[in-house]
Short mmCIF file of N, CA and C in Angstrom, two decimals:
data_model
loop_
_atom_site.label_atom_id
_atom_site.label_comp_id
_atom_site.label_asym_id
_atom_site.label_seq_id
_atom_site.Cartn_x
_atom_site.Cartn_y
_atom_site.Cartn_z
N MET A 1021 -13.97 -55.97 13.49
CA MET A 1021 -13.65 -54.58 13.23
C MET A 1021 -14.91 -53.93 12.65
N PRO A 1022 -15.40 -52.84 13.26
CA PRO A 1022 -16.62 -52.21 12.77
C PRO A 1022 -16.39 -51.52 11.44
N VAL A 1023 -17.41 -51.50 10.60
CA VAL A 1023 -17.35 -50.86 9.29
C VAL A 1023 -17.96 -49.47 9.42
N ILE A 1024 -17.25 -48.46 8.93
CA ILE A 1024 -17.75 -47.08 8.99
C ILE A 1024 -18.29 -46.74 7.62
N ALA A 1025 -19.57 -46.45 7.57
CA ALA A 1025 -20.20 -46.11 6.29
C ALA A 1025 -19.84 -44.68 5.93
N PRO A 1026 -19.59 -44.38 4.64
CA PRO A 1026 -19.28 -43.00 4.25
C PRO A 1026 -20.48 -42.10 4.52
N MET A 1027 -20.19 -40.88 4.94
CA MET A 1027 -21.24 -39.92 5.25
C MET A 1027 -21.70 -39.23 3.97
N PRO A 1028 -22.98 -38.90 3.85
CA PRO A 1028 -23.44 -38.16 2.68
C PRO A 1028 -22.77 -36.79 2.62
N ALA A 1029 -22.63 -36.25 1.41
CA ALA A 1029 -21.94 -34.97 1.22
C ALA A 1029 -22.69 -33.82 1.87
N THR A 1030 -24.00 -33.95 2.08
CA THR A 1030 -24.78 -32.85 2.62
C THR A 1030 -24.66 -32.72 4.13
N ARG A 1031 -24.17 -33.76 4.78
CA ARG A 1031 -24.07 -33.72 6.23
C ARG A 1031 -22.80 -33.02 6.65
N PRO A 1032 -22.76 -32.45 7.85
CA PRO A 1032 -21.54 -31.79 8.33
C PRO A 1032 -20.40 -32.79 8.45
N THR A 1033 -19.20 -32.26 8.42
CA THR A 1033 -18.02 -33.12 8.44
C THR A 1033 -17.64 -33.58 9.84
N ARG A 1034 -18.33 -33.12 10.88
CA ARG A 1034 -18.02 -33.55 12.23
C ARG A 1034 -18.37 -35.02 12.38
N VAL A 1035 -17.49 -35.78 12.94
CA VAL A 1035 -17.68 -37.23 13.04
C VAL A 1035 -18.02 -37.57 14.48
N PRO A 1036 -19.08 -38.34 14.68
CA PRO A 1036 -19.37 -38.76 16.05
C PRO A 1036 -18.25 -39.66 16.56
N SER A 1037 -18.10 -39.68 17.86
CA SER A 1037 -17.04 -40.46 18.47
C SER A 1037 -17.29 -41.95 18.24
N GLN A 1038 -16.42 -42.59 17.49
CA GLN A 1038 -16.50 -44.02 17.24
C GLN A 1038 -15.15 -44.62 17.53
N ARG A 1039 -15.14 -45.87 17.78
CA ARG A 1039 -13.87 -46.52 18.10
C ARG A 1039 -13.57 -47.59 17.07
N ASP A 1040 -12.26 -47.69 16.75
CA ASP A 1040 -11.90 -48.76 15.83
C ASP A 1040 -11.71 -50.07 16.60
N GLY A 1041 -11.26 -51.09 15.92
CA GLY A 1041 -11.14 -52.40 16.55
C GLY A 1041 -10.19 -52.43 17.73
N ALA A 1042 -9.20 -51.53 17.79
CA ALA A 1042 -8.23 -51.53 18.87
C ALA A 1042 -8.70 -50.68 20.04
N GLY A 1043 -9.91 -50.16 19.98
CA GLY A 1043 -10.42 -49.35 21.06
C GLY A 1043 -10.03 -47.89 20.93
N GLN A 1044 -9.35 -47.49 19.84
CA GLN A 1044 -8.92 -46.12 19.63
C GLN A 1044 -10.01 -45.36 18.88
N PRO A 1045 -10.13 -44.03 19.10
CA PRO A 1045 -11.13 -43.27 18.36
C PRO A 1045 -10.78 -43.28 16.87
N ALA A 1046 -11.80 -43.40 16.03
CA ALA A 1046 -11.59 -43.37 14.58
C ALA A 1046 -11.22 -41.96 14.18
N SER A 1047 -10.26 -41.80 13.28
CA SER A 1047 -9.83 -40.46 12.88
C SER A 1047 -10.86 -39.83 11.96
N ALA A 1048 -10.94 -38.50 12.00
CA ALA A 1048 -11.89 -37.76 11.17
C ALA A 1048 -11.54 -37.90 9.70
N GLU A 1049 -10.26 -38.09 9.41
CA GLU A 1049 -9.84 -38.20 8.01
C GLU A 1049 -10.46 -39.42 7.32
N ASN A 1050 -10.64 -40.48 8.08
CA ASN A 1050 -11.22 -41.68 7.50
C ASN A 1050 -12.71 -41.50 7.20
N ALA A 1051 -13.36 -40.62 7.96
CA ALA A 1051 -14.80 -40.51 7.84
C ALA A 1051 -15.26 -39.44 6.87
N VAL A 1052 -14.38 -38.51 6.50
CA VAL A 1052 -14.80 -37.44 5.61
C VAL A 1052 -14.32 -37.73 4.20
N ALA A 1053 -14.89 -37.01 3.25
CA ALA A 1053 -14.52 -37.18 1.85
C ALA A 1053 -13.06 -36.82 1.66
N ALA A 1054 -12.42 -37.45 0.72
CA ALA A 1054 -10.99 -37.22 0.47
C ALA A 1054 -10.73 -35.91 -0.23
N GLY A 1055 -11.75 -35.16 -0.58
CA GLY A 1055 -11.58 -33.90 -1.27
C GLY A 1055 -11.66 -34.08 -2.77
N THR A 1056 -11.39 -33.00 -3.48
CA THR A 1056 -11.45 -33.04 -4.94
C THR A 1056 -10.33 -33.90 -5.48
N THR A 1057 -10.64 -34.78 -6.38
CA THR A 1057 -9.61 -35.63 -6.98
C THR A 1057 -8.93 -34.89 -8.12
N VAL A 1058 -7.79 -35.38 -8.50
CA VAL A 1058 -7.05 -34.79 -9.62
C VAL A 1058 -7.87 -34.94 -10.90
N ASP A 1059 -8.53 -36.08 -11.05
CA ASP A 1059 -9.36 -36.29 -12.25
C ASP A 1059 -10.50 -35.28 -12.32
N HIS A 1060 -11.14 -35.05 -11.18
CA HIS A 1060 -12.25 -34.08 -11.16
C HIS A 1060 -11.73 -32.67 -11.48
N LEU A 1061 -10.58 -32.34 -10.93
CA LEU A 1061 -9.99 -31.03 -11.21
C LEU A 1061 -9.62 -30.90 -12.68
N THR A 1062 -9.12 -31.98 -13.28
CA THR A 1062 -8.78 -31.97 -14.70
C THR A 1062 -10.04 -31.78 -15.56
N GLU A 1063 -11.12 -32.46 -15.18
CA GLU A 1063 -12.39 -32.29 -15.90
C GLU A 1063 -12.87 -30.84 -15.78
N THR A 1064 -12.77 -30.30 -14.58
CA THR A 1064 -13.20 -28.91 -14.34
C THR A 1064 -12.37 -27.96 -15.19
N TYR A 1065 -11.08 -28.24 -15.27
CA TYR A 1065 -10.19 -27.41 -16.09
C TYR A 1065 -10.64 -27.41 -17.54
N ARG A 1066 -10.89 -28.61 -18.07
CA ARG A 1066 -11.31 -28.71 -19.48
C ARG A 1066 -12.65 -28.03 -19.72
N ALA A 1067 -13.56 -28.19 -18.80
CA ALA A 1067 -14.92 -27.68 -19.00
C ALA A 1067 -15.05 -26.18 -18.75
N HIS A 1068 -14.25 -25.64 -17.84
CA HIS A 1068 -14.50 -24.26 -17.39
C HIS A 1068 -13.33 -23.30 -17.59
N TYR A 1069 -12.27 -23.74 -18.26
CA TYR A 1069 -11.11 -22.86 -18.44
C TYR A 1069 -11.51 -21.55 -19.13
N ARG A 1070 -12.27 -21.65 -20.22
CA ARG A 1070 -12.65 -20.45 -20.98
C ARG A 1070 -13.54 -19.53 -20.17
N SER A 1071 -14.47 -20.08 -19.41
CA SER A 1071 -15.35 -19.21 -18.61
C SER A 1071 -14.56 -18.51 -17.51
N LEU A 1072 -13.58 -19.20 -16.92
CA LEU A 1072 -12.73 -18.56 -15.90
C LEU A 1072 -11.83 -17.49 -16.54
N LEU A 1073 -11.39 -17.77 -17.76
CA LEU A 1073 -10.61 -16.78 -18.50
C LEU A 1073 -11.45 -15.53 -18.76
N GLY A 1074 -12.73 -15.74 -19.11
CA GLY A 1074 -13.65 -14.62 -19.32
C GLY A 1074 -13.87 -13.83 -18.04
N LEU A 1075 -13.96 -14.53 -16.90
CA LEU A 1075 -14.11 -13.85 -15.61
C LEU A 1075 -12.90 -12.97 -15.33
N ALA A 1076 -11.71 -13.52 -15.55
CA ALA A 1076 -10.48 -12.74 -15.33
C ALA A 1076 -10.42 -11.55 -16.29
N ALA A 1077 -10.90 -11.74 -17.53
CA ALA A 1077 -10.87 -10.67 -18.53
C ALA A 1077 -11.76 -9.50 -18.12
N LEU A 1078 -12.82 -9.78 -17.37
CA LEU A 1078 -13.69 -8.70 -16.88
C LEU A 1078 -12.99 -7.88 -15.81
N LEU A 1079 -12.03 -8.49 -15.13
CA LEU A 1079 -11.34 -7.81 -14.03
C LEU A 1079 -9.99 -7.22 -14.45
N LEU A 1080 -9.36 -7.84 -15.43
CA LEU A 1080 -8.04 -7.38 -15.89
C LEU A 1080 -8.15 -6.93 -17.35
N ASP A 1081 -7.10 -6.28 -17.85
CA ASP A 1081 -7.21 -5.70 -19.18
C ASP A 1081 -6.37 -6.37 -20.26
N ASP A 1082 -5.47 -7.28 -19.89
CA ASP A 1082 -4.66 -7.91 -20.94
C ASP A 1082 -4.73 -9.42 -20.84
N THR A 1083 -4.69 -10.07 -21.99
CA THR A 1083 -4.88 -11.52 -22.09
C THR A 1083 -3.81 -12.29 -21.33
N ALA A 1084 -2.57 -11.84 -21.39
CA ALA A 1084 -1.49 -12.57 -20.73
C ALA A 1084 -1.73 -12.63 -19.22
N SER A 1085 -2.15 -11.52 -18.63
CA SER A 1085 -2.42 -11.51 -17.19
C SER A 1085 -3.58 -12.42 -16.85
N CYS A 1086 -4.62 -12.43 -17.70
CA CYS A 1086 -5.78 -13.29 -17.47
C CYS A 1086 -5.36 -14.75 -17.48
N GLU A 1087 -4.57 -15.14 -18.45
CA GLU A 1087 -4.12 -16.53 -18.54
C GLU A 1087 -3.27 -16.91 -17.33
N ASP A 1088 -2.39 -15.99 -16.90
CA ASP A 1088 -1.56 -16.25 -15.73
C ASP A 1088 -2.41 -16.45 -14.48
N VAL A 1089 -3.42 -15.59 -14.32
CA VAL A 1089 -4.29 -15.66 -13.15
C VAL A 1089 -5.05 -16.99 -13.12
N VAL A 1090 -5.61 -17.40 -14.25
CA VAL A 1090 -6.39 -18.64 -14.30
C VAL A 1090 -5.48 -19.85 -14.05
N GLN A 1091 -4.31 -19.87 -14.65
CA GLN A 1091 -3.37 -20.97 -14.42
C GLN A 1091 -2.99 -21.04 -12.95
N GLU A 1092 -2.69 -19.87 -12.35
CA GLU A 1092 -2.32 -19.83 -10.94
C GLU A 1092 -3.47 -20.30 -10.06
N ALA A 1093 -4.71 -19.96 -10.42
CA ALA A 1093 -5.88 -20.41 -9.65
C ALA A 1093 -5.97 -21.93 -9.66
N PHE A 1094 -5.78 -22.56 -10.82
CA PHE A 1094 -5.82 -24.02 -10.89
C PHE A 1094 -4.70 -24.65 -10.08
N ILE A 1095 -3.52 -24.04 -10.11
CA ILE A 1095 -2.40 -24.57 -9.33
C ILE A 1095 -2.71 -24.51 -7.84
N ARG A 1096 -3.26 -23.37 -7.41
CA ARG A 1096 -3.56 -23.22 -5.98
C ARG A 1096 -4.65 -24.18 -5.51
N VAL A 1097 -5.70 -24.31 -6.30
CA VAL A 1097 -6.78 -25.23 -5.92
C VAL A 1097 -6.27 -26.67 -5.96
N HIS A 1098 -5.41 -26.98 -6.92
CA HIS A 1098 -4.82 -28.33 -6.98
C HIS A 1098 -4.02 -28.61 -5.71
N SER A 1099 -3.25 -27.64 -5.26
CA SER A 1099 -2.44 -27.82 -4.05
C SER A 1099 -3.32 -28.01 -2.81
N ALA A 1100 -4.48 -27.35 -2.79
CA ALA A 1100 -5.36 -27.40 -1.62
C ALA A 1100 -6.57 -28.29 -1.85
N ARG A 1101 -6.49 -29.22 -2.81
CA ARG A 1101 -7.68 -29.98 -3.21
C ARG A 1101 -8.25 -30.84 -2.10
N LYS A 1102 -7.43 -31.24 -1.14
CA LYS A 1102 -7.95 -32.07 -0.04
C LYS A 1102 -8.84 -31.25 0.89
N ARG A 1103 -8.69 -29.94 0.87
CA ARG A 1103 -9.54 -29.09 1.71
C ARG A 1103 -10.89 -28.80 1.08
N VAL A 1104 -11.01 -29.07 -0.22
CA VAL A 1104 -12.31 -28.89 -0.89
C VAL A 1104 -13.10 -30.15 -0.61
N ARG A 1105 -13.90 -30.13 0.46
CA ARG A 1105 -14.62 -31.33 0.91
C ARG A 1105 -15.65 -31.79 -0.10
N ASP A 1106 -16.34 -30.85 -0.71
CA ASP A 1106 -17.40 -31.18 -1.65
C ASP A 1106 -16.89 -30.93 -3.07
N PRO A 1107 -16.67 -31.98 -3.86
CA PRO A 1107 -16.15 -31.78 -5.22
C PRO A 1107 -17.02 -30.86 -6.07
N GLU A 1108 -18.30 -30.75 -5.72
CA GLU A 1108 -19.20 -29.86 -6.48
C GLU A 1108 -18.83 -28.40 -6.28
N LYS A 1109 -18.07 -28.11 -5.23
CA LYS A 1109 -17.71 -26.72 -4.94
C LYS A 1109 -16.36 -26.33 -5.56
N THR A 1110 -15.76 -27.25 -6.29
CA THR A 1110 -14.46 -26.97 -6.91
C THR A 1110 -14.52 -25.74 -7.80
N LEU A 1111 -15.54 -25.64 -8.62
CA LEU A 1111 -15.67 -24.50 -9.53
C LEU A 1111 -15.84 -23.20 -8.75
N ALA A 1112 -16.58 -23.26 -7.65
CA ALA A 1112 -16.76 -22.06 -6.82
C ALA A 1112 -15.43 -21.62 -6.22
N TYR A 1113 -14.63 -22.59 -5.75
CA TYR A 1113 -13.30 -22.27 -5.22
C TYR A 1113 -12.43 -21.65 -6.31
N LEU A 1114 -12.50 -22.22 -7.49
CA LEU A 1114 -11.70 -21.69 -8.60
C LEU A 1114 -12.11 -20.26 -8.93
N ARG A 1115 -13.42 -20.00 -9.00
CA ARG A 1115 -13.89 -18.64 -9.31
C ARG A 1115 -13.40 -17.66 -8.26
N GLN A 1116 -13.53 -18.04 -6.99
CA GLN A 1116 -13.10 -17.14 -5.92
C GLN A 1116 -11.60 -16.89 -5.99
N THR A 1117 -10.84 -17.92 -6.31
CA THR A 1117 -9.38 -17.77 -6.43
C THR A 1117 -9.02 -16.86 -7.60
N VAL A 1118 -9.73 -16.99 -8.72
CA VAL A 1118 -9.49 -16.11 -9.88
C VAL A 1118 -9.77 -14.66 -9.49
N VAL A 1119 -10.87 -14.41 -8.78
CA VAL A 1119 -11.20 -13.05 -8.35
C VAL A 1119 -10.12 -12.50 -7.43
N ASN A 1120 -9.70 -13.29 -6.44
CA ASN A 1120 -8.67 -12.83 -5.50
C ASN A 1120 -7.34 -12.55 -6.19
N LEU A 1121 -6.93 -13.44 -7.09
CA LEU A 1121 -5.67 -13.23 -7.81
C LEU A 1121 -5.74 -12.03 -8.73
N SER A 1122 -6.91 -11.79 -9.33
CA SER A 1122 -7.08 -10.61 -10.19
C SER A 1122 -6.97 -9.34 -9.38
N ARG A 1123 -7.58 -9.34 -8.19
CA ARG A 1123 -7.47 -8.17 -7.31
C ARG A 1123 -6.01 -7.89 -6.95
N SER A 1124 -5.29 -8.97 -6.61
CA SER A 1124 -3.87 -8.81 -6.26
C SER A 1124 -3.07 -8.24 -7.43
N ALA A 1125 -3.35 -8.74 -8.64
CA ALA A 1125 -2.64 -8.25 -9.83
C ALA A 1125 -2.92 -6.77 -10.05
N LEU A 1126 -4.19 -6.38 -9.88
CA LEU A 1126 -4.54 -4.96 -10.04
C LEU A 1126 -3.87 -4.10 -8.99
N ARG A 1127 -3.84 -4.58 -7.74
CA ARG A 1127 -3.17 -3.82 -6.67
C ARG A 1127 -1.70 -3.60 -6.99
N ARG A 1128 -1.03 -4.68 -7.45
CA ARG A 1128 0.40 -4.54 -7.80
C ARG A 1128 0.58 -3.55 -8.93
N ARG A 1129 -0.31 -3.60 -9.92
CA ARG A 1129 -0.22 -2.70 -11.07
C ARG A 1129 -0.42 -1.24 -10.65
N ILE A 1130 -1.42 -0.99 -9.80
CA ILE A 1130 -1.70 0.38 -9.34
C ILE A 1130 -0.53 0.89 -8.51
N LEU A 1131 0.02 0.03 -7.65
CA LEU A 1131 1.17 0.43 -6.84
C LEU A 1131 2.35 0.76 -7.74
N GLY A 1132 2.57 -0.04 -8.78
CA GLY A 1132 3.66 0.23 -9.72
C GLY A 1132 3.49 1.56 -10.42
N LEU A 1133 2.26 1.89 -10.80
CA LEU A 1133 2.00 3.18 -11.46
C LEU A 1133 2.24 4.35 -10.51
N LYS A 1134 1.88 4.16 -9.24
CA LYS A 1134 2.10 5.24 -8.26
C LYS A 1134 3.58 5.48 -8.02
N LEU A 1135 4.36 4.39 -8.08
CA LEU A 1135 5.79 4.50 -7.79
C LEU A 1135 6.60 5.01 -8.96
N LEU A 1136 6.02 4.95 -10.17
CA LEU A 1136 6.76 5.46 -11.33
C LEU A 1136 7.00 6.95 -11.18
N SER A 1137 8.19 7.38 -11.47
CA SER A 1137 8.47 8.81 -11.38
C SER A 1137 7.77 9.53 -12.53
N LYS A 1138 7.16 10.64 -12.20
CA LYS A 1138 6.47 11.41 -13.22
C LYS A 1138 7.45 12.40 -13.84
N PRO A 1139 7.41 12.60 -15.15
CA PRO A 1139 8.34 13.54 -15.77
C PRO A 1139 8.04 14.96 -15.33
N MET A 1140 9.08 15.73 -15.18
CA MET A 1140 8.92 17.14 -14.79
C MET A 1140 8.32 17.90 -15.97
N PRO A 1141 7.49 18.92 -15.68
CA PRO A 1141 6.84 19.65 -16.77
C PRO A 1141 7.82 20.31 -17.74
N ASP A 1142 8.98 20.74 -17.23
CA ASP A 1142 9.94 21.42 -18.10
C ASP A 1142 10.98 20.48 -18.68
N MET A 1143 10.73 19.17 -18.58
CA MET A 1143 11.67 18.19 -19.11
C MET A 1143 11.74 18.30 -20.64
N ALA A 1144 12.94 18.18 -21.14
CA ALA A 1144 13.14 18.30 -22.59
C ALA A 1144 12.48 17.14 -23.32
N SER A 1145 12.03 17.42 -24.53
CA SER A 1145 11.43 16.36 -25.34
C SER A 1145 12.54 15.41 -25.81
N ALA A 1146 12.15 14.31 -26.40
CA ALA A 1146 13.12 13.33 -26.88
C ALA A 1146 14.02 13.93 -27.96
N GLU A 1147 13.42 14.77 -28.82
CA GLU A 1147 14.21 15.40 -29.90
C GLU A 1147 15.25 16.37 -29.32
N GLU A 1148 14.81 17.15 -28.32
CA GLU A 1148 15.74 18.08 -27.69
C GLU A 1148 16.86 17.34 -26.98
N GLY A 1149 16.50 16.24 -26.31
CA GLY A 1149 17.50 15.43 -25.62
C GLY A 1149 18.52 14.86 -26.59
N ALA A 1150 18.05 14.39 -27.74
CA ALA A 1150 18.95 13.84 -28.76
C ALA A 1150 19.87 14.93 -29.30
N TYR A 1151 19.31 16.12 -29.51
CA TYR A 1151 20.11 17.24 -30.03
C TYR A 1151 21.17 17.64 -29.01
N ASP A 1152 20.78 17.69 -27.73
CA ASP A 1152 21.75 18.03 -26.67
C ASP A 1152 22.87 17.00 -26.61
N GLN A 1153 22.51 15.73 -26.78
CA GLN A 1153 23.51 14.67 -26.74
C GLN A 1153 24.50 14.81 -27.91
N LEU A 1154 23.99 15.16 -29.09
CA LEU A 1154 24.87 15.38 -30.25
C LEU A 1154 25.81 16.55 -30.00
N GLU A 1155 25.28 17.62 -29.39
CA GLU A 1155 26.14 18.77 -29.08
C GLU A 1155 27.23 18.40 -28.08
N ARG A 1156 26.84 17.63 -27.05
CA ARG A 1156 27.83 17.19 -26.06
C ARG A 1156 28.91 16.34 -26.71
N ASP A 1157 28.48 15.41 -27.57
CA ASP A 1157 29.45 14.55 -28.26
C ASP A 1157 30.40 15.37 -29.12
N SER A 1158 29.85 16.37 -29.82
CA SER A 1158 30.69 17.23 -30.66
C SER A 1158 31.68 18.02 -29.82
N LEU A 1159 31.20 18.51 -28.67
CA LEU A 1159 32.07 19.29 -27.78
C LEU A 1159 33.20 18.41 -27.23
N ILE A 1160 32.86 17.21 -26.82
CA ILE A 1160 33.89 16.30 -26.29
C ILE A 1160 34.92 15.97 -27.36
N LYS A 1161 34.43 15.73 -28.58
CA LYS A 1161 35.35 15.43 -29.69
C LYS A 1161 36.26 16.63 -29.97
N ALA A 1162 35.67 17.82 -29.94
CA ALA A 1162 36.47 19.04 -30.19
C ALA A 1162 37.48 19.27 -29.07
N MET A 1163 37.08 18.98 -27.82
CA MET A 1163 37.99 19.15 -26.68
C MET A 1163 39.18 18.20 -26.80
N LYS A 1164 38.91 16.98 -27.29
CA LYS A 1164 40.00 16.01 -27.44
C LYS A 1164 40.99 16.46 -28.51
N GLY A 1165 40.54 17.29 -29.45
CA GLY A 1165 41.41 17.78 -30.52
C GLY A 1165 42.29 18.96 -30.10
N LEU A 1166 42.07 19.52 -28.91
CA LEU A 1166 42.87 20.66 -28.45
C LEU A 1166 44.24 20.19 -27.95
N GLN A 1167 45.16 21.16 -27.85
CA GLN A 1167 46.45 20.86 -27.22
C GLN A 1167 46.20 20.55 -25.74
N ARG A 1168 47.10 19.77 -25.16
CA ARG A 1168 46.91 19.33 -23.78
C ARG A 1168 46.71 20.49 -22.81
N ARG A 1169 47.56 21.53 -22.87
CA ARG A 1169 47.46 22.65 -21.94
C ARG A 1169 46.17 23.44 -22.15
N GLN A 1170 45.75 23.62 -23.41
CA GLN A 1170 44.50 24.33 -23.69
C GLN A 1170 43.32 23.56 -23.07
N ARG A 1171 43.32 22.25 -23.26
CA ARG A 1171 42.24 21.41 -22.72
C ARG A 1171 42.21 21.49 -21.20
N GLU A 1172 43.37 21.40 -20.56
CA GLU A 1172 43.43 21.46 -19.10
C GLU A 1172 42.91 22.80 -18.58
N VAL A 1173 43.33 23.89 -19.21
CA VAL A 1173 42.90 25.22 -18.77
C VAL A 1173 41.39 25.36 -18.91
N LEU A 1174 40.84 24.96 -20.05
CA LEU A 1174 39.40 25.11 -20.28
C LEU A 1174 38.58 24.23 -19.33
N VAL A 1175 39.03 23.01 -19.10
CA VAL A 1175 38.30 22.12 -18.19
C VAL A 1175 38.30 22.69 -16.77
N LEU A 1176 39.45 23.11 -16.30
CA LEU A 1176 39.52 23.66 -14.94
C LEU A 1176 38.76 24.99 -14.83
N ARG A 1177 38.87 25.81 -15.85
CA ARG A 1177 38.24 27.15 -15.81
C ARG A 1177 36.72 27.07 -15.93
N TYR A 1178 36.21 26.27 -16.87
CA TYR A 1178 34.77 26.31 -17.16
C TYR A 1178 33.98 25.11 -16.62
N PHE A 1179 34.62 23.96 -16.53
CA PHE A 1179 33.89 22.80 -16.02
C PHE A 1179 34.06 22.64 -14.50
N ALA A 1180 35.27 22.95 -14.00
CA ALA A 1180 35.51 22.89 -12.56
C ALA A 1180 35.21 24.24 -11.90
N ASP A 1181 34.91 25.26 -12.71
CA ASP A 1181 34.51 26.59 -12.24
C ASP A 1181 35.57 27.23 -11.35
N MET A 1182 36.84 27.12 -11.76
CA MET A 1182 37.94 27.75 -11.01
C MET A 1182 38.23 29.13 -11.58
N THR A 1183 38.81 29.97 -10.76
CA THR A 1183 39.26 31.28 -11.24
C THR A 1183 40.57 31.08 -12.00
N GLU A 1184 40.97 32.11 -12.76
CA GLU A 1184 42.23 32.00 -13.51
C GLU A 1184 43.40 31.81 -12.57
N ALA A 1185 43.36 32.46 -11.39
CA ALA A 1185 44.44 32.33 -10.41
C ALA A 1185 44.50 30.90 -9.87
N GLN A 1186 43.35 30.30 -9.61
CA GLN A 1186 43.32 28.92 -9.12
C GLN A 1186 43.84 27.95 -10.18
N VAL A 1187 43.49 28.22 -11.45
CA VAL A 1187 43.97 27.37 -12.54
C VAL A 1187 45.48 27.46 -12.63
N ALA A 1188 45.99 28.68 -12.54
CA ALA A 1188 47.45 28.89 -12.62
C ALA A 1188 48.16 28.14 -11.51
N GLU A 1189 47.59 28.22 -10.29
CA GLU A 1189 48.19 27.54 -9.14
C GLU A 1189 48.12 26.03 -9.31
N THR A 1190 46.98 25.51 -9.78
CA THR A 1190 46.80 24.08 -9.95
C THR A 1190 47.76 23.51 -10.99
N LEU A 1191 47.90 24.23 -12.12
CA LEU A 1191 48.75 23.72 -13.20
C LEU A 1191 50.22 24.12 -13.03
N GLY A 1192 50.47 25.04 -12.10
CA GLY A 1192 51.86 25.49 -11.89
C GLY A 1192 52.38 26.34 -13.04
N ILE A 1193 51.51 27.17 -13.65
CA ILE A 1193 51.91 28.07 -14.73
C ILE A 1193 51.50 29.48 -14.35
N SER A 1194 51.97 30.46 -15.11
CA SER A 1194 51.67 31.85 -14.78
C SER A 1194 50.23 32.20 -15.17
N LEU A 1195 49.76 33.32 -14.59
CA LEU A 1195 48.41 33.80 -14.89
C LEU A 1195 48.29 34.18 -16.36
N GLY A 1196 49.35 34.78 -16.92
CA GLY A 1196 49.36 35.15 -18.34
C GLY A 1196 49.23 33.92 -19.23
N SER A 1197 49.90 32.83 -18.86
CA SER A 1197 49.82 31.59 -19.64
C SER A 1197 48.41 31.03 -19.60
N VAL A 1198 47.75 31.11 -18.45
CA VAL A 1198 46.38 30.62 -18.32
C VAL A 1198 45.49 31.39 -19.29
N LYS A 1199 45.64 32.72 -19.33
CA LYS A 1199 44.82 33.56 -20.22
C LYS A 1199 45.10 33.23 -21.69
N ALA A 1200 46.37 33.04 -22.02
CA ALA A 1200 46.74 32.75 -23.41
C ALA A 1200 46.22 31.38 -23.85
N TYR A 1201 46.44 30.35 -23.02
CA TYR A 1201 45.94 29.02 -23.36
C TYR A 1201 44.41 29.01 -23.45
N GLY A 1202 43.78 29.75 -22.54
CA GLY A 1202 42.32 29.81 -22.51
C GLY A 1202 41.76 30.44 -23.77
N SER A 1203 42.31 31.60 -24.17
CA SER A 1203 41.77 32.28 -25.35
C SER A 1203 42.05 31.49 -26.62
N ARG A 1204 43.24 30.90 -26.74
CA ARG A 1204 43.54 30.07 -27.91
C ARG A 1204 42.65 28.82 -27.94
N GLY A 1205 42.42 28.22 -26.77
CA GLY A 1205 41.58 27.02 -26.69
C GLY A 1205 40.15 27.32 -27.11
N ILE A 1206 39.58 28.45 -26.67
CA ILE A 1206 38.21 28.83 -27.03
C ILE A 1206 38.10 29.07 -28.53
N ALA A 1207 39.12 29.76 -29.09
CA ALA A 1207 39.12 30.01 -30.54
C ALA A 1207 39.16 28.69 -31.31
N ALA A 1208 39.99 27.76 -30.87
CA ALA A 1208 40.10 26.46 -31.55
C ALA A 1208 38.79 25.66 -31.40
N LEU A 1209 38.15 25.74 -30.24
CA LEU A 1209 36.86 25.07 -30.02
C LEU A 1209 35.79 25.62 -30.93
N ARG A 1210 35.77 26.94 -31.04
CA ARG A 1210 34.75 27.61 -31.89
C ARG A 1210 34.87 27.12 -33.34
N ILE A 1211 36.10 27.06 -33.83
CA ILE A 1211 36.33 26.60 -35.21
C ILE A 1211 35.90 25.14 -35.37
N ALA A 1212 36.27 24.30 -34.38
CA ALA A 1212 35.94 22.88 -34.47
C ALA A 1212 34.43 22.64 -34.40
N MET A 1213 33.72 23.41 -33.57
CA MET A 1213 32.27 23.25 -33.42
C MET A 1213 31.55 23.73 -34.68
N GLU A 1214 32.03 24.83 -35.27
CA GLU A 1214 31.41 25.33 -36.51
C GLU A 1214 31.62 24.35 -37.64
N ALA A 1215 32.78 23.71 -37.68
CA ALA A 1215 33.06 22.72 -38.72
C ALA A 1215 32.17 21.49 -38.56
N ALA A 1216 31.88 21.14 -37.29
CA ALA A 1216 31.03 19.96 -37.01
C ALA A 1216 29.57 20.24 -37.34
N ALA A 1217 29.14 21.49 -37.25
CA ALA A 1217 27.74 21.86 -37.54
C ALA A 1217 27.54 21.93 -39.00
#
C-alpha cells in the first residue's frame, strides 16, 4: 500500500491523481489538512477574545451586542472549522465573521428604527395623557353613580351620538322622558365631577 506524504500548507489543496492499494483513486480528504482543530480554536479564543471584542466595539455601540457578535463568530468558525484549511488563517476568518455579524446587527437595528412609528407632532405629552386618563376614570365613576335610565339616555345621546327621538325609540320611552332624564343626568354628573375635582 503506497504511503501518501502530507502536503505542505503553502501548496494548493488540489491532489494529483494517485491510487490506493485497491486501485481506487485516493480521496482528496486524505491528502489535505484536516482543518482547524478544536484545540487551536480554543487557543485562539483565549489569545484573541479581547481584541475581537475591541473590533466589534468599533463597529457596534453597546457591550452586550459586541459580546454576542464575538461569541457567535466563534460558534460559526467552530462549526466550519474543517473548511479552514490553514490553521494560521483561523484568526482572519474570525475577524471577517465578527465584521459580517456586526454589519448584520447594525442593519437589523437601522431597520428596527425605521419601522418604529414616529409620534405625531400634536400628540399629548405624558402629563396630559395622565390627566386625560384621570378625567376619563372620574367620568366613568360618575356615570356608574347615575340612575339606570339617566345613564342609558346620556350614553345613547352623547356617546352613540343619537338624536333625542332616536333615543326615545331605542329605549321605548317618550321624548319628554328622554329630555327629563338627560337634563337630570347632566346635572348629577356635573355635581359628581366637581366633587371629584
